[in-house]
PDB file of C-alpha atoms in Angstrom:
ATOM      1  CA  MET N   1     -27.550 -56.704 -82.198  1.00 46.00           C
ATOM      2  CA  SER N   2     -27.613 -52.916 -81.922  1.00 44.00           C
ATOM      3  CA  VAL N   3     -24.596 -50.912 -80.823  1.00 43.00           C
ATOM      4  CA  LYS N   4     -26.624 -49.568 -77.901  1.00 40.00           C
ATOM      5  CA  ARG N   5     -27.529 -53.135 -76.883  1.00 44.00           C
ATOM      6  CA  ILE N   6     -23.871 -54.141 -76.999  1.00 42.00           C
ATOM      7  CA  MET N   7     -22.947 -51.294 -74.716  1.00 40.00           C
ATOM      8  CA  LEU N   8     -25.862 -51.570 -72.293  1.00 40.00           C
ATOM      9  CA  GLY N   9     -26.227 -55.345 -72.395  1.00 46.00           C
ATOM     10  CA  ALA N  10     -22.573 -56.063 -71.938  1.00 45.00           C
ATOM     11  CA  VAL N  11     -22.235 -53.467 -69.204  1.00 43.00           C
ATOM     12  CA  ALA N  12     -25.226 -54.832 -67.313  1.00 46.00           C
ATOM     13  CA  ALA N  13     -24.231 -58.439 -67.766  1.00 49.00           C
ATOM     14  CA  THR N  14     -20.613 -58.031 -66.841  1.00 51.00           C
ATOM     15  CA  ALA N  15     -21.327 -55.626 -63.992  1.00 46.00           C
ATOM     16  CA  CYS N  16     -23.988 -57.874 -62.490  1.00 47.00           C
ATOM     17  CA  ILE N  17     -22.391 -61.241 -63.072  1.00 47.00           C
ATOM     18  CA  LEU N  18     -18.703 -61.292 -63.901  1.00 51.00           C
ATOM     19  CA  SER N  19     -15.996 -60.575 -61.404  1.00 48.00           C
ATOM     20  CA  ALA N  20     -13.849 -57.666 -62.504  1.00 45.00           C
ATOM     21  CA  SER N  21     -10.692 -58.753 -64.255  1.00 43.00           C
ATOM     22  CA  ALA N  22      -7.363 -57.149 -63.522  1.00 43.00           C
ATOM     23  CA  ALA N  23      -7.573 -55.367 -66.872  1.00 46.00           C
ATOM     24  CA  LEU N  24     -10.799 -53.637 -65.864  1.00 48.00           C
ATOM     25  CA  ALA N  25      -9.179 -52.176 -62.749  1.00 44.00           C
ATOM     26  CA  GLY N  26      -6.883 -49.850 -64.716  1.00 52.00           C
ATOM     27  CA  SER N  27      -7.563 -46.862 -66.884  1.00 55.00           C
ATOM     28  CA  ALA N  28      -9.770 -47.768 -69.843  1.00 58.00           C
ATOM     29  CA  ARG N  29      -7.468 -46.019 -72.320  1.00 59.00           C
ATOM     30  CA  ALA N  30      -4.369 -47.710 -70.896  1.00 58.00           C
ATOM     31  CA  VAL N  31      -6.102 -51.076 -71.084  1.00 55.00           C
ATOM     32  CA  LEU N  32      -7.079 -50.456 -74.703  1.00 59.00           C
ATOM     33  CA  GLU N  33      -3.448 -49.765 -75.622  1.00 63.00           C
ATOM     34  CA  GLU N  34      -2.341 -53.092 -74.104  1.00 67.00           C
ATOM     35  CA  VAL N  35      -5.061 -55.316 -75.613  1.00 68.00           C
ATOM     36  CA  GLU N  36      -4.446 -57.191 -78.820  1.00 82.00           C
ATOM     37  CA  PRO N  37      -6.586 -56.290 -81.852  1.00 88.00           C
ATOM     38  CA  VAL N  38      -9.864 -58.128 -82.430  1.00 93.00           C
ATOM     39  CA  GLY N  39     -10.148 -60.197 -85.594  1.00 93.00           C
ATOM     40  CA  ASP N  40     -13.291 -61.098 -87.522  1.00 94.00           C
ATOM     41  CA  GLU N  41     -13.561 -64.568 -85.976  1.00 96.00           C
ATOM     42  CA  GLU N  42     -13.289 -63.146 -82.462  1.00 96.00           C
ATOM     43  CA  ILE N  43     -15.936 -60.567 -83.291  1.00 96.00           C
ATOM     44  CA  ALA N  44     -18.331 -63.350 -84.287  1.00 96.00           C
ATOM     45  CA  ARG N  45     -17.467 -65.325 -81.144  1.00 97.00           C
ATOM     46  CA  PHE N  46     -17.931 -62.250 -78.955  1.00 97.00           C
ATOM     47  CA  ALA N  47     -21.315 -61.451 -80.513  1.00 96.00           C
ATOM     48  CA  ARG N  48     -22.565 -65.004 -79.895  1.00 96.00           C
ATOM     49  CA  ALA N  49     -21.168 -65.034 -76.350  1.00 97.00           C
ATOM     50  CA  ASP N  50     -22.662 -61.619 -75.628  1.00 95.00           C
ATOM     51  CA  ASP N  51     -26.109 -62.846 -76.655  1.00 95.00           C
ATOM     52  CA  LYS N  52     -25.759 -65.765 -74.239  1.00 96.00           C
ATOM     53  CA  VAL N  53     -24.425 -63.545 -71.435  1.00 95.00           C
ATOM     54  CA  GLU N  54     -27.350 -61.177 -71.836  1.00 93.00           C
ATOM     55  CA  GLU N  55     -29.851 -64.055 -71.599  1.00 94.00           C
ATOM     56  CA  ILE N  56     -28.112 -65.362 -68.492  1.00 94.00           C
ATOM     57  CA  ALA N  57     -28.047 -61.884 -66.939  1.00 91.00           C
ATOM     58  CA  VAL N  58     -31.797 -61.498 -67.399  1.00 91.00           C
ATOM     59  CA  LYS N  59     -32.466 -64.935 -65.932  1.00 89.00           C
ATOM     60  CA  TRP N  60     -30.252 -64.383 -62.900  1.00 88.00           C
ATOM     61  CA  SER N  61     -31.341 -60.806 -62.246  1.00 86.00           C
ATOM     62  CA  ARG N  62     -34.803 -62.161 -61.442  1.00 82.00           C
ATOM     63  CA  ARG N  63     -33.283 -64.615 -58.974  1.00 83.00           C
ATOM     64  CA  PHE N  64     -31.089 -61.920 -57.416  1.00 83.00           C
ATOM     65  CA  ARG N  65     -34.161 -59.766 -56.741  1.00 83.00           C
ATOM     66  CA  HIS N  66     -35.870 -62.673 -54.968  1.00 81.00           C
ATOM     67  CA  ALA N  67     -32.905 -63.726 -52.821  1.00 81.00           C
ATOM     68  CA  GLU N  68     -34.039 -64.050 -49.234  1.00 85.00           C
ATOM     69  CA  SER N  69     -30.607 -63.745 -47.626  1.00 85.00           C
ATOM     70  CA  ASP N  70     -27.015 -62.762 -48.267  1.00 86.00           C
ATOM     71  CA  SER N  71     -26.230 -66.453 -48.356  1.00 88.00           C
ATOM     72  CA  ASP N  72     -28.742 -66.984 -51.164  1.00 83.00           C
ATOM     73  CA  LEU N  73     -27.327 -64.010 -53.020  1.00 84.00           C
ATOM     74  CA  SER N  74     -23.772 -65.333 -52.721  1.00 87.00           C
ATOM     75  CA  ALA N  75     -24.830 -68.769 -53.950  1.00 89.00           C
ATOM     76  CA  PHE N  76     -26.763 -67.257 -56.873  1.00 86.00           C
ATOM     77  CA  LYS N  77     -23.778 -65.077 -57.790  1.00 89.00           C
ATOM     78  CA  ALA N  78     -21.411 -68.065 -57.823  1.00 91.00           C
ATOM     79  CA  GLU N  79     -23.788 -70.089 -59.992  1.00 92.00           C
ATOM     80  CA  ALA N  80     -24.345 -67.159 -62.357  1.00 92.00           C
ATOM     81  CA  GLU N  81     -20.616 -66.518 -62.734  1.00 93.00           C
ATOM     82  CA  ALA N  82     -20.007 -70.171 -63.546  1.00 95.00           C
ATOM     83  CA  GLU N  83     -22.822 -70.178 -66.116  1.00 95.00           C
ATOM     84  CA  VAL N  84     -21.532 -67.005 -67.762  1.00 96.00           C
ATOM     85  CA  ALA N  85     -17.969 -68.302 -67.872  1.00 96.00           C
ATOM     86  CA  ALA N  86     -19.156 -71.565 -69.449  1.00 97.00           C
ATOM     87  CA  ALA N  87     -21.198 -69.695 -72.076  1.00 97.00           C
ATOM     88  CA  ILE N  88     -18.245 -67.493 -72.985  1.00 97.00           C
ATOM     89  CA  GLU N  89     -15.863 -70.445 -73.133  1.00 97.00           C
ATOM     90  CA  GLN N  90     -18.304 -72.394 -75.345  1.00 98.00           C
ATOM     91  CA  GLU N  91     -17.745 -69.682 -77.933  1.00 97.00           C
ATOM     92  CA  GLY N  92     -13.975 -70.135 -77.746  1.00 97.00           C
ATOM     93  CA  LEU N  93     -13.149 -67.078 -75.628  1.00 97.00           C
ATOM     94  CA  THR N  94     -11.846 -66.694 -72.107  1.00 96.00           C
ATOM     95  CA  VAL N  95     -13.659 -64.416 -69.662  1.00 95.00           C
ATOM     96  CA  ASP N  96     -10.639 -62.091 -69.691  1.00 94.00           C
ATOM     97  CA  ARG N  97     -10.667 -61.889 -73.499  1.00 95.00           C
ATOM     98  CA  TYR N  98     -14.447 -61.293 -73.494  1.00 96.00           C
ATOM     99  CA  ASN N  99     -13.870 -58.400 -71.062  1.00 94.00           C
ATOM    100  CA  ASP N 100     -11.002 -57.070 -73.202  1.00 94.00           C
ATOM    101  CA  ILE N 101     -13.171 -57.062 -76.325  1.00 95.00           C
ATOM    102  CA  TYR N 102     -16.014 -55.450 -74.410  1.00 94.00           C
ATOM    103  CA  MET N 103     -13.673 -52.676 -73.217  1.00 92.00           C
ATOM    104  CA  GLN N 104     -12.398 -52.119 -76.745  1.00 93.00           C
ATOM    105  CA  ALA N 105     -15.936 -51.947 -78.129  1.00 94.00           C
ATOM    106  CA  ALA N 106     -16.951 -49.460 -75.430  1.00 93.00           C
ATOM    107  CA  LEU N 107     -14.142 -47.146 -76.571  1.00 93.00           C
ATOM    108  CA  ASP N 108     -14.083 -47.883 -80.301  1.00 93.00           C
ATOM    109  CA  ASP N 109     -17.243 -47.123 -82.284  1.00 94.00           C
ATOM    110  CA  GLU N 110     -15.905 -48.912 -85.360  1.00 95.00           C
ATOM    111  CA  LEU N 111     -15.404 -52.134 -83.403  1.00 95.00           C
ATOM    112  CA  ALA N 112     -18.842 -51.778 -81.812  1.00 94.00           C
ATOM    113  CA  HIS N 113     -20.373 -51.453 -85.284  1.00 95.00           C
ATOM    114  CA  ARG N 114     -18.442 -54.487 -86.553  1.00 95.00           C
ATOM    115  CA  ILE N 115     -19.784 -56.504 -83.613  1.00 95.00           C
ATOM    116  CA  ALA N 116     -23.325 -55.269 -84.246  1.00 93.00           C
ATOM    117  CA  GLU N 117     -23.082 -56.232 -87.915  1.00 93.00           C
ATOM    118  CA  SER N 118     -21.849 -59.740 -87.126  1.00 88.00           C
ATOM    119  CA  ASP N 119     -24.969 -60.624 -85.164  1.00 74.00           C
TER     120      ASP N 119
END
């Protein structure tokens, strides 16, 4: 997993699929100060979850483009969010923790590199 892919893939996947968490609403630097450090096991879990989220984002983006109504789009979004949440939770993370780690990686090149190396 490249650092660029982490940044772009996670941004696209979370922006398109996940609902914003309360942590994402605040200043990125303030959020980073409040988030607990990421250990090696969480890095591995995040990398695996991120791969799954990216695959789901690609799959659902095709469906989103072919939605015929707002109702279809809402239904697709709900299904996609549930699928993403399940994929993240299968790796032992919560959606909020996934978002926290993503935010940290977006601001911390060292963490982004550690994630890229774990893949």
